[in-house]
Tab-separated table of C-alpha atoms in Angstrom:
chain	number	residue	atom	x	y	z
A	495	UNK	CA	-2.058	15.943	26.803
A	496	UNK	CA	-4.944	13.721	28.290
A	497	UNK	CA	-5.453	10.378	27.469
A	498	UNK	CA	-8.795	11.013	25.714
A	499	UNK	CA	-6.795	13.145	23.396
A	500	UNK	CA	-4.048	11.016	22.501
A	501	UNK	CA	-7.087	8.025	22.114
A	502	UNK	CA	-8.380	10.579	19.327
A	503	UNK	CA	-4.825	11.027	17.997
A	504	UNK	CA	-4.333	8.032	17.108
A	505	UNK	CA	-7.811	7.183	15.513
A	506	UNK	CA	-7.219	9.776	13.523
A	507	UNK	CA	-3.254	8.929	12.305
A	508	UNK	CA	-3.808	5.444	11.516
A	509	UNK	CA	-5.304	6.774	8.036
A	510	UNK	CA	-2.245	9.370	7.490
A	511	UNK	CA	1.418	9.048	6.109
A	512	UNK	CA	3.054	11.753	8.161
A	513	UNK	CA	5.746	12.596	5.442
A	514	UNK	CA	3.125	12.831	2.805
A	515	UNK	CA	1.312	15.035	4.428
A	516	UNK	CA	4.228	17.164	5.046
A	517	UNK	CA	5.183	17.143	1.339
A	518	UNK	CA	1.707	17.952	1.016
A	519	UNK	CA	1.448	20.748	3.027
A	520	UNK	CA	4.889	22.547	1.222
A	521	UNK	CA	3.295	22.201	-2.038
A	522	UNK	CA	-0.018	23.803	-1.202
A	523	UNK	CA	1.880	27.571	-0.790
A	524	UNK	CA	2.713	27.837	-4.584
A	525	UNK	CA	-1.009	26.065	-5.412
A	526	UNK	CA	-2.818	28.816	-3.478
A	527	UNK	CA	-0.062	31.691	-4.402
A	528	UNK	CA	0.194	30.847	-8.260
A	529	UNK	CA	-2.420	28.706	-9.630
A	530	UNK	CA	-3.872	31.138	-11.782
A	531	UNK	CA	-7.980	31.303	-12.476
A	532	UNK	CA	-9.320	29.741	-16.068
A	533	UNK	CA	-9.351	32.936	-18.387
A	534	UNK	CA	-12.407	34.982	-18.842
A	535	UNK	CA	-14.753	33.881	-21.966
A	536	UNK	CA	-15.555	36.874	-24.366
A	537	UNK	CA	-18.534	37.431	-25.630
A	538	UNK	CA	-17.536	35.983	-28.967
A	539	UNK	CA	-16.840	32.217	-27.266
A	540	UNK	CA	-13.034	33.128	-27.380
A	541	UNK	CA	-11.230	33.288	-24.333
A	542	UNK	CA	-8.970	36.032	-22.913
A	543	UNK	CA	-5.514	34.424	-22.903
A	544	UNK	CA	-2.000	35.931	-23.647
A	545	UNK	CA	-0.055	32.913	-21.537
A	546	UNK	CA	1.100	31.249	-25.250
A	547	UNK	CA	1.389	31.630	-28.805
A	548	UNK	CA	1.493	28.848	-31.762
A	549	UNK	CA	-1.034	26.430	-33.072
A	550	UNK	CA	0.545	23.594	-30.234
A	551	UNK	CA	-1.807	23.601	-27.645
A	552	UNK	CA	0.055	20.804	-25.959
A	553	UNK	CA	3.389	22.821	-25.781
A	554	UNK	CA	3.056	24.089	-21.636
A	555	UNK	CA	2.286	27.724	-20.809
A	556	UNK	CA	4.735	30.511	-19.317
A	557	UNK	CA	2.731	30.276	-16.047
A	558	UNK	CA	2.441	26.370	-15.887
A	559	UNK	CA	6.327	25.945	-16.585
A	560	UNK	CA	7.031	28.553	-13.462
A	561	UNK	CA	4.678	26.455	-11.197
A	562	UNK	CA	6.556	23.148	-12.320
A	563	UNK	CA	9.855	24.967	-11.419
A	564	UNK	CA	8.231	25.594	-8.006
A	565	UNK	CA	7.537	22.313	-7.162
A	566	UNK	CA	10.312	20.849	-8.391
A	567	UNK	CA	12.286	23.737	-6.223
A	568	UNK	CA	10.156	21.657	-3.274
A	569	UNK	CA	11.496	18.621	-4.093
A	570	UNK	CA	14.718	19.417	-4.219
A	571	UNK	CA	14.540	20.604	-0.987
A	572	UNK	CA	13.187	17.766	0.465
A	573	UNK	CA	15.601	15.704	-0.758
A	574	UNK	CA	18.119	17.645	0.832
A	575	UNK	CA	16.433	17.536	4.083
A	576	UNK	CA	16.636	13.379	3.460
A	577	UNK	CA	20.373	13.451	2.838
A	578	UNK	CA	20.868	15.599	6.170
A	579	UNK	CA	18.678	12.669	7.432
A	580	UNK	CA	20.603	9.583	5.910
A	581	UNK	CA	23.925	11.479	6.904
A	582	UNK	CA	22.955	12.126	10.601
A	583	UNK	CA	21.744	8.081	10.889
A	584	UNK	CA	25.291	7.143	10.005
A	585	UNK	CA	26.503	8.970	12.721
A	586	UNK	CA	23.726	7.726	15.234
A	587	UNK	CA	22.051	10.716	15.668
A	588	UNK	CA	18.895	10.944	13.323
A	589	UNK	CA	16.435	13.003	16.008
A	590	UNK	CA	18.975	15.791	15.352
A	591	UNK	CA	17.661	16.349	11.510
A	592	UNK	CA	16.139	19.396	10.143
A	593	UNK	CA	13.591	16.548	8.877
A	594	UNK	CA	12.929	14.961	12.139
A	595	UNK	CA	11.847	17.988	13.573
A	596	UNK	CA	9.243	18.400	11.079
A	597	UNK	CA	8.414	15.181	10.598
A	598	UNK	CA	9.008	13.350	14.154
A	599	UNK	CA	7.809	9.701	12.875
A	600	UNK	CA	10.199	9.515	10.223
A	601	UNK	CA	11.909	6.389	9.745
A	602	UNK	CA	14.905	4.994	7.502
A	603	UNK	CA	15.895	5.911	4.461
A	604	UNK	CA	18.288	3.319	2.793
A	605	UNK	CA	18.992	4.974	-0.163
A	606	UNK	CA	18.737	8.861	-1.538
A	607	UNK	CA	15.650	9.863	-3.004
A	608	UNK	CA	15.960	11.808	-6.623
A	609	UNK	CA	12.696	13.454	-5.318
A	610	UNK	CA	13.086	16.517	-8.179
A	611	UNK	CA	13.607	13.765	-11.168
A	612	UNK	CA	10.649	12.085	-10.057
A	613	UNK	CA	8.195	14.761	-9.782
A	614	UNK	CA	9.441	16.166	-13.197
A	615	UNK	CA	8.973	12.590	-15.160
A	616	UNK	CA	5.210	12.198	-13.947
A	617	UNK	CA	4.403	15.805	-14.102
A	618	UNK	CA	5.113	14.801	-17.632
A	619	UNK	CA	2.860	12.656	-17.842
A	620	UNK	CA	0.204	13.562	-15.856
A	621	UNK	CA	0.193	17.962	-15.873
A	622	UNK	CA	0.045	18.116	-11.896
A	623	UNK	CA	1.623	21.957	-12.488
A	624	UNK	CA	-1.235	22.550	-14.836
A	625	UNK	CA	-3.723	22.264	-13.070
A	626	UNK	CA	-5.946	25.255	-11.249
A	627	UNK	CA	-8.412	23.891	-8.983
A	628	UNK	CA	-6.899	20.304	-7.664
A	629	UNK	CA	-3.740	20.994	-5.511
A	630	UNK	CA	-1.235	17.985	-5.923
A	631	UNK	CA	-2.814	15.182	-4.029
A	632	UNK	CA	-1.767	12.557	-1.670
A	633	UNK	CA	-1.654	9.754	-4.574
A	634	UNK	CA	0.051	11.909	-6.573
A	635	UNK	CA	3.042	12.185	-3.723
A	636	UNK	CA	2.581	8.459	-2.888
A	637	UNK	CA	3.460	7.989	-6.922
A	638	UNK	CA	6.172	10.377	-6.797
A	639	UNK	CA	8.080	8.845	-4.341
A	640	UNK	CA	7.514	4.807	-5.545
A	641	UNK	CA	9.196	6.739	-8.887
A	642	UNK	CA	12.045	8.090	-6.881
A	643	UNK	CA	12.493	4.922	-4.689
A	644	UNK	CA	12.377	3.232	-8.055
A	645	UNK	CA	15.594	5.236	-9.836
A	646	UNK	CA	17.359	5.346	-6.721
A	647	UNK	CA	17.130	1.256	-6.369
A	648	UNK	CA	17.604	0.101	-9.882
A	649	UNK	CA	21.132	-0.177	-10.485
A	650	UNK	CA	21.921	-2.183	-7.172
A	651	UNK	CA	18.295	-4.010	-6.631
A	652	UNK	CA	19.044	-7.646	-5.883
A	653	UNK	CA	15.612	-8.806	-3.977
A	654	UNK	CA	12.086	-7.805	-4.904
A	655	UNK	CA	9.414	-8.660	-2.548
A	656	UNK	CA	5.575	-8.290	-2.900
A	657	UNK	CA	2.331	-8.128	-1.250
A	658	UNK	CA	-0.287	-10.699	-3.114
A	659	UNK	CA	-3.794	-9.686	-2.608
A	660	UNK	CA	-4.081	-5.884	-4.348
A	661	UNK	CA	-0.669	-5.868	-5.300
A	662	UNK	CA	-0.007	-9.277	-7.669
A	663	UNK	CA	-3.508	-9.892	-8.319
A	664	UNK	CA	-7.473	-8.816	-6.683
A	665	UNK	CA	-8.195	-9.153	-3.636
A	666	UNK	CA	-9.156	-12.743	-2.863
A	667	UNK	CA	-8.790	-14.104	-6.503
A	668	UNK	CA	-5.666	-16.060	-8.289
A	669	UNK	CA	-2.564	-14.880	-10.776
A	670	UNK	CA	-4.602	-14.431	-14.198
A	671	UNK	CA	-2.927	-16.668	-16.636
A	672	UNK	CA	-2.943	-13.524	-18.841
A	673	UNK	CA	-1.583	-10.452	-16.487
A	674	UNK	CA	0.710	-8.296	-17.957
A	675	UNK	CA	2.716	-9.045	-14.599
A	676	UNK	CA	3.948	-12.538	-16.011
A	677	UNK	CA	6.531	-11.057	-18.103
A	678	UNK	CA	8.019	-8.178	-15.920
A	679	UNK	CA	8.015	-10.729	-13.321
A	680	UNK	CA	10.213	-12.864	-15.598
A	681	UNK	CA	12.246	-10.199	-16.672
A	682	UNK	CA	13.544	-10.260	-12.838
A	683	UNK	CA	14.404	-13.430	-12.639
A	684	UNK	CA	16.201	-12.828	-15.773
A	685	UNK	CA	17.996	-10.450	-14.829
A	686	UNK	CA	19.275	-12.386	-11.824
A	687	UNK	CA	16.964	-10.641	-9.083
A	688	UNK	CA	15.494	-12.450	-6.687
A	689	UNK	CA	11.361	-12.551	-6.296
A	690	UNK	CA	9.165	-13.637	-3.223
A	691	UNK	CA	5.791	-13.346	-2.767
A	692	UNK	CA	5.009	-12.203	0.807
A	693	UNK	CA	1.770	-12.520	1.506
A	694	UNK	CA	-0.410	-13.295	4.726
A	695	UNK	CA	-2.033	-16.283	3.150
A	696	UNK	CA	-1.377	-19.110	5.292
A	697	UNK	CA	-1.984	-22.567	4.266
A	698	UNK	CA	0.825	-24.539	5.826
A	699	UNK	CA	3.084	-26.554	4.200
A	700	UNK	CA	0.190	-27.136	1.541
A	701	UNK	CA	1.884	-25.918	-1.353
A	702	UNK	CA	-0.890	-26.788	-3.781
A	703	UNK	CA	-3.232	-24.058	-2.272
A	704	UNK	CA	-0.219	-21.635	-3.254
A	705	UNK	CA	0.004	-23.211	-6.368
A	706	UNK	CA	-3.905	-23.160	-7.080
A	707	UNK	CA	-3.659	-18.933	-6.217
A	708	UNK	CA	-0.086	-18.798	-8.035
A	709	UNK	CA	-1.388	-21.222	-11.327
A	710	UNK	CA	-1.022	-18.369	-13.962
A	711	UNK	CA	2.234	-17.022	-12.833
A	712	UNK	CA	3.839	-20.388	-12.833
A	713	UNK	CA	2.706	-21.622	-15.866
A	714	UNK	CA	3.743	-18.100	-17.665
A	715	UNK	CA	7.068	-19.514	-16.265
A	716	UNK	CA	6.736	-23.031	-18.219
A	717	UNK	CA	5.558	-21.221	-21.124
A	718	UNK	CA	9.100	-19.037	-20.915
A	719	UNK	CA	11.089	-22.260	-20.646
A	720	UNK	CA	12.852	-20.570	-17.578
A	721	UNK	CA	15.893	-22.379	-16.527
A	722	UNK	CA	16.640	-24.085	-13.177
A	723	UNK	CA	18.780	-21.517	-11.807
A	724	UNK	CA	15.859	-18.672	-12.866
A	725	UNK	CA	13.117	-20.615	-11.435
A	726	UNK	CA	14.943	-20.846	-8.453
A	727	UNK	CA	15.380	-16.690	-7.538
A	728	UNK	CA	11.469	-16.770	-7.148
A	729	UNK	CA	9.916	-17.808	-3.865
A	730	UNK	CA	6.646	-17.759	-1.684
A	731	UNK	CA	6.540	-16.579	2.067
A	732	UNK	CA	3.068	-17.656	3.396
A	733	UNK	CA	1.450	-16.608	6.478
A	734	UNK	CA	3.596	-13.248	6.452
A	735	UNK	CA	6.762	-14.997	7.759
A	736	UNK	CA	5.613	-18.713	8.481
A	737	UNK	CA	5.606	-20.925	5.671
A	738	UNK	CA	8.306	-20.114	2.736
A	739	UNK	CA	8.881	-22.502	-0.741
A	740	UNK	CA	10.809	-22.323	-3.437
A	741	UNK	CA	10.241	-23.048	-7.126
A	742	UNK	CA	11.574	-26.126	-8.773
A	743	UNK	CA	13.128	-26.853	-12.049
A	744	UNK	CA	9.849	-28.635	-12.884
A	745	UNK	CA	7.707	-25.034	-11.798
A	746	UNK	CA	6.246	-26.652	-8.876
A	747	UNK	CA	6.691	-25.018	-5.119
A	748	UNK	CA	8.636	-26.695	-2.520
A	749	UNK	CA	8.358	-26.272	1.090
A	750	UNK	CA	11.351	-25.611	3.126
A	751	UNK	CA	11.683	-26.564	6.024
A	752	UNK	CA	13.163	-24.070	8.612
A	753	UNK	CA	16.479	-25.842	9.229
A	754	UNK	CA	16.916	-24.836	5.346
A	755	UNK	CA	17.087	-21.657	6.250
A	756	UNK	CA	18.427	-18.999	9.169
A	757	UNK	CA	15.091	-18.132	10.726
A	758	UNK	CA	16.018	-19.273	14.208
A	759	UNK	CA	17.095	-16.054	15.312
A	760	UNK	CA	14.410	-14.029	13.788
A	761	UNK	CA	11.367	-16.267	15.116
A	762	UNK	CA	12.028	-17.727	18.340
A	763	UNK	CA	8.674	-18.311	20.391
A	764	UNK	CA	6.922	-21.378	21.099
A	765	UNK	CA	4.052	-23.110	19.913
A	766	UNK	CA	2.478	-22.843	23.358
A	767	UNK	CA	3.065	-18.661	23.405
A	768	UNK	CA	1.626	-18.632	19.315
A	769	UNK	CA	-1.419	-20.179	21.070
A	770	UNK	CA	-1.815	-17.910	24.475
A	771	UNK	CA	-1.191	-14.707	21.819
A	772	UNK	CA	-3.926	-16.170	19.615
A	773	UNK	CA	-6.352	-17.122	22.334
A	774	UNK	CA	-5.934	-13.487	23.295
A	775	UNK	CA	-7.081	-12.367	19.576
A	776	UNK	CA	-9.941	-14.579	18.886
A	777	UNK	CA	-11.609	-13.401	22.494
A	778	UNK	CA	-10.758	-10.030	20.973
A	779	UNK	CA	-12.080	-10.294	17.529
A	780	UNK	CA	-15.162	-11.746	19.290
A	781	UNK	CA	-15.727	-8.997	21.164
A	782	UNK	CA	-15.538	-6.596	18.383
A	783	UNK	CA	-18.460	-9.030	16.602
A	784	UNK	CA	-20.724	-9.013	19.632
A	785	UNK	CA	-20.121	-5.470	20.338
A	786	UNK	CA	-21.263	-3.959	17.105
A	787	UNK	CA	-23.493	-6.488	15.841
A	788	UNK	CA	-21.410	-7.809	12.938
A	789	UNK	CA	-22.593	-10.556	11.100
A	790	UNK	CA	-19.026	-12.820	10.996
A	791	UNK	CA	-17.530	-16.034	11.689
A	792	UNK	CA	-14.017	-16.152	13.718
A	793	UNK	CA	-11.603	-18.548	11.861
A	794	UNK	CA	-8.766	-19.787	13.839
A	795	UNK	CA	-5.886	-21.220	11.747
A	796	UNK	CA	-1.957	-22.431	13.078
A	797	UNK	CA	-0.283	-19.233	13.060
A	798	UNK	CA	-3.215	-16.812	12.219
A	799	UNK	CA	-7.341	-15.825	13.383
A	800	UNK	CA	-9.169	-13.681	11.557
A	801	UNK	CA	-13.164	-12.523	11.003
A	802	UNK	CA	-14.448	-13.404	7.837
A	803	UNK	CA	-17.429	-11.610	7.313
A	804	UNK	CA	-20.934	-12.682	5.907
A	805	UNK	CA	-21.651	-8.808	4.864
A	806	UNK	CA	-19.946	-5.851	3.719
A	807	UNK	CA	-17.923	-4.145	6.296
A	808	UNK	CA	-16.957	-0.558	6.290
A	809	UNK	CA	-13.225	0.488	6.889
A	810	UNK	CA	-14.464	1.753	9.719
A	811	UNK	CA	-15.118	-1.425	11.097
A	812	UNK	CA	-12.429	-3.142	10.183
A	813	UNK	CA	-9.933	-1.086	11.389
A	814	UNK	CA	-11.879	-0.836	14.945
A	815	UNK	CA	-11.224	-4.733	14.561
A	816	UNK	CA	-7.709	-4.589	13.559
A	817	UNK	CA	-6.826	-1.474	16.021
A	818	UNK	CA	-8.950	-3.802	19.453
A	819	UNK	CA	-6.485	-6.415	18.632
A	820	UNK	CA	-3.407	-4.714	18.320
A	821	UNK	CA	-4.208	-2.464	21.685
A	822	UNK	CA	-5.366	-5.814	22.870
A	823	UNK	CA	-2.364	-7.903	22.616
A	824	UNK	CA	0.089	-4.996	23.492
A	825	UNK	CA	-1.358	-5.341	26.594
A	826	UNK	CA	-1.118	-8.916	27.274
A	827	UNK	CA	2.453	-8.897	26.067
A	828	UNK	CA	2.787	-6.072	28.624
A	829	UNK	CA	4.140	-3.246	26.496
A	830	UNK	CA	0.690	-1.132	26.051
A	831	UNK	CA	2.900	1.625	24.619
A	832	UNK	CA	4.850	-0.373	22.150
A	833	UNK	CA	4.442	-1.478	18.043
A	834	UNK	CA	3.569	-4.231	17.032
A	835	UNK	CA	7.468	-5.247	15.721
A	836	UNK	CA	9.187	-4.073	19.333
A	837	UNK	CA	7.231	-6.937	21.273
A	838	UNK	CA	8.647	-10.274	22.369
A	839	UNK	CA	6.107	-12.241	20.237
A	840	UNK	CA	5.980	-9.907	16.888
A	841	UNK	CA	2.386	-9.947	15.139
A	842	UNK	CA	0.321	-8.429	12.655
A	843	UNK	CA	-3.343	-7.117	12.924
A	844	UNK	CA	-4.336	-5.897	10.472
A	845	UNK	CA	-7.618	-4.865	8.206
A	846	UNK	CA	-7.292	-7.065	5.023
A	847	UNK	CA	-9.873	-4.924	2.994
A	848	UNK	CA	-13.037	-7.281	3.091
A	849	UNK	CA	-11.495	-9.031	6.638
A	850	UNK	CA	-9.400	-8.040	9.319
A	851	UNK	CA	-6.565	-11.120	10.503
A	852	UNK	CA	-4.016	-11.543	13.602
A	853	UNK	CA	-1.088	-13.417	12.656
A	854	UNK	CA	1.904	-14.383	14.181
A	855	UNK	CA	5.102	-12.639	13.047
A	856	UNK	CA	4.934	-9.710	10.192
A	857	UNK	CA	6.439	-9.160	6.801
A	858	UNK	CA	9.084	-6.960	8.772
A	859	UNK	CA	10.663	-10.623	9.481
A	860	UNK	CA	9.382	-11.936	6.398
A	861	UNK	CA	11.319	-9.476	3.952
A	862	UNK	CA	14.772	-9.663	6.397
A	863	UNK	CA	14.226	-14.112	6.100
A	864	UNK	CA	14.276	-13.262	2.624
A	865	UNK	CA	17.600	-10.761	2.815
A	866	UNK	CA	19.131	-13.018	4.733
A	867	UNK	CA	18.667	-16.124	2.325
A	868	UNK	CA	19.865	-14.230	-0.771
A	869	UNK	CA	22.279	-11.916	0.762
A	870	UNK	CA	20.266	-9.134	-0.080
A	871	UNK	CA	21.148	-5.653	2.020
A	872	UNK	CA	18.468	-3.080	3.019
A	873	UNK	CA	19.403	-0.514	-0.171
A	874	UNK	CA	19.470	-3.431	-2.597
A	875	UNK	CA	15.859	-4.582	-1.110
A	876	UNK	CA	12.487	-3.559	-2.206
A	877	UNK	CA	8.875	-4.339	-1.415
A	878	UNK	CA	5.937	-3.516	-3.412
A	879	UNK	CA	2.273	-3.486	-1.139
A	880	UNK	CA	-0.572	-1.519	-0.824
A	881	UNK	CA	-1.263	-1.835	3.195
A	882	UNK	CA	1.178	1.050	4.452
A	883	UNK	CA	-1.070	2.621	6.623
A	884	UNK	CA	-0.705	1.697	10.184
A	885	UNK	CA	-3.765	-0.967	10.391
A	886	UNK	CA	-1.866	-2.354	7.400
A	887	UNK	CA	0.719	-5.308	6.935
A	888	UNK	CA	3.117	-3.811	4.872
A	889	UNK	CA	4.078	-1.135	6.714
A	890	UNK	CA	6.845	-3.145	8.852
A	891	UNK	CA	8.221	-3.353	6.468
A	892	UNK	CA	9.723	0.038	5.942
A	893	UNK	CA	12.002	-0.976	9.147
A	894	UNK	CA	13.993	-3.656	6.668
A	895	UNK	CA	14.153	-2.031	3.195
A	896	UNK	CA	13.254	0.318	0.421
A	897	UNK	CA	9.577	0.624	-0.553
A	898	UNK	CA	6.424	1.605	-3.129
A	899	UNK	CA	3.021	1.922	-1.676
A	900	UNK	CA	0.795	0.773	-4.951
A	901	UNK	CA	-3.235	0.558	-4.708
A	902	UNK	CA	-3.859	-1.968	-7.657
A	903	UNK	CA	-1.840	-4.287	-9.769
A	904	UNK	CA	-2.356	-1.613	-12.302
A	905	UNK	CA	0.106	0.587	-10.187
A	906	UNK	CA	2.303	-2.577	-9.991
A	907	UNK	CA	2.344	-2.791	-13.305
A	908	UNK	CA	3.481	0.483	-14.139
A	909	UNK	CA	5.552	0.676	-11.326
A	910	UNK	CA	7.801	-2.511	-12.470
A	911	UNK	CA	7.539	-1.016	-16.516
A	912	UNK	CA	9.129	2.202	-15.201
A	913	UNK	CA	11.822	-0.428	-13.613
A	914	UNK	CA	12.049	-2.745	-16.253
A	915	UNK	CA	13.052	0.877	-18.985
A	916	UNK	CA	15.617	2.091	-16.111
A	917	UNK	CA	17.350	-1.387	-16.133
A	918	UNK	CA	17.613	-1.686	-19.986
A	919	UNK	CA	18.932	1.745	-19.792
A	920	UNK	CA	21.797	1.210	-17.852
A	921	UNK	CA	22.241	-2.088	-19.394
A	922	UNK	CA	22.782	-0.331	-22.941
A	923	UNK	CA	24.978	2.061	-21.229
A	924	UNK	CA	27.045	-0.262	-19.789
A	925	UNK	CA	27.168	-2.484	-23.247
């Protein structure tokens, strides 16, 4: 394999999940096998079909309900293939599963995955089995599994972390006062969960600036006449693992300071070394500017540099930035052939949509700060983001816990409504 090729390998798998492509690829055989062509139209404007009888032409067809059974037959699989996995990483020996073979990249699972329940719940709702021309998708696998990840989770979830931007709230604005988020975000607390907000923003100790981008959420909080010990489950992790408060009885943030907290072990370089890395990634980002001719300032900050663009970037762009920087400070940290976590000063580069940032540490250490502070295991820990691919910053953190990969706070939305019905389920049940 020559270097050239493994350069293009990698431009080209920084935009791919490698098990949702595999999932992918098994449910294409029954989509081009099955899948059966619209019906011909007779000359009278009826058409030819014999699949159904009945006036209920929402009730499913004989060939629709086989094709669901197919799928689901997939899923089921799969899910057996990520027991065999989870069972063979107890015993230490994970590269020996059926599913690492196929899928070599695959990480950890902490919990099963109730693959088969999941697909049949949103083919529900949304007819993937039905349809003829559009095989299931890559979204519709991403939702399938943040459903599954969602069952499996509820009855032990004890720590919920998100992403801000694209997750909580648009990218680059504030919590509305009004989002439908406010209350299942309560609901949480309420239910004695713990929340942070993990987010690369970095602003310090400055806990107004969270406050300003936070003002709807907290004041939904005031308006719910949350008690002390509720208020107190929710926190904010700036700068991806840098700068974390906690909210006060009177729904204000507070800084902690880090000998509040065990974070000792978990982020142990020096100011000098932050400075060196980021020296490293502004001549970096820099270069990226001059050499395609982008129109950008560089903005250095404590713990973070990014370029802030003064026009519209593509992805493309951005993720040549973010990719420059991470080969970049591989290098200087002497481990050209190692990720971004396995280094001895951990960072982030990543494209941020509109910008593309460097910052020291991850949400990898972010979301285990967080475990650690609330006792919170792996299986009993989820995060909610939207940057999963690898020029992302979520993606770490699928090393530490249980994940959904959402694309709006729509998709968070929905996501935490499914969770919110599977908790009062089992609450009744256990009433």
């Amino acid at each position: 394999m020559t270097s050239q090729y493994r350069v293009n390998y990698h431009l080209r798998a920084h935009k791919r999940d490698n098990l949702i492509e595999f999932i992918k690829g098994m449910l294409l055989t029954p989509f081009v096998l099955h899948s059966q062509p619209a019906p011909a139209q007779l000359p009278d404007g009826t058409r030819e079909d014999n699949s159904s009888s009945g006036d209920d032409d929402s009730r499913s067809s004989p060939e629709e309900e086989a094709n669901a059974e197919r799928y689901a037959g997939i899923f089921s699989n799969i899910e057996l293939l990520i027991n065999e996995h989870r069972e063979l990483m107890q015993h230490g020996i994970p590269s020996y599963s059926r599913l690492a073979r196929l899928v070599p990249s695959i990480g950890t699972f902490f919990t099963a995955l109730p693959l088969e329940q999941a697909f049949r719940h949103i083919n529900k709702q949304n007819k993937i089995s039905a349809r003829k021309y559009v095989p299931p998708s890559f979204n519709d696998i991403r939702r399938i599994l943040n459903i599954a990840q969602v069952m499996a989770i509820a009855e032990g979830l004890q720590l919920v972390t998100f992403d801000g931007d694209m997750t909580l709230y648009a990218d680059g604005q504030n919590f509305e006062p009004d989002s439908e988020l406010t209350g299942l975000l309560i609901g949480l607390l309420q239910r004695r969960i713990s929340v942070a907000i993990v987010t690369a923003a970095g602003y310090g100790a400055d806990a107004a600036r969270y406050e300003q981008r936070l003002a709807g959420l907290l004041r939904g909080f005031a308006d719910a006449g949350l008690s002390a010990a509720e208020v107190g489950r929710f926190y904010v992790l700036g700068g991806e693992c840098n700068f974390l408060f906690r909210c006060r009885a009177d729904y204000r943030l507070e800084f902690l300071e880090d000998s509040q907290y065990t974070s000792s072990a978990l982020r142990s370089w020096t100011d000098a070394q932050v400075q060196q890395l980021l020296d490293v990634a502004e001549a970096e980002l820099a270069d990226c500017v001059q050499r395609m001719g982008i129109r950008a300032r560089i903005l250095r900050k404590p713990r973070a540099v990014g370029l802030v663009p003064s026009e519209t970037l593509t992805r493309e762009q951005l993720d040549e930035c973010a990719l420059s920087s991470q080969v970049a400070l591989l290098k200087f940290q002497g481990s050209p052939k190692s990720q971004p976590c396995d280094v001895p000063i951990p960072f982030c580069a990543f494209n941020g949509g509109g910008d593309c940032w460097v910052d020291i540490g991850n949400k990898l250490i972010g979301v285990r700060i967080m475990q650690e502070l609330v006792a919170s295991p792996p299986a009993a820990t989820l995060h909610v983001g939207d940057q999963f691919l690898s020029t992302g910053n979520d993606i770490s953190t699928r090393a530490a816990c249980c994940t959904c990969w959402i694309v709006n706070p729509e998709e968070t939305q929905g996501m935490l409504t499914e969770l919110d019905a599977i908790l009062d389920q089992k609450q009744k049940h256990s009433d």
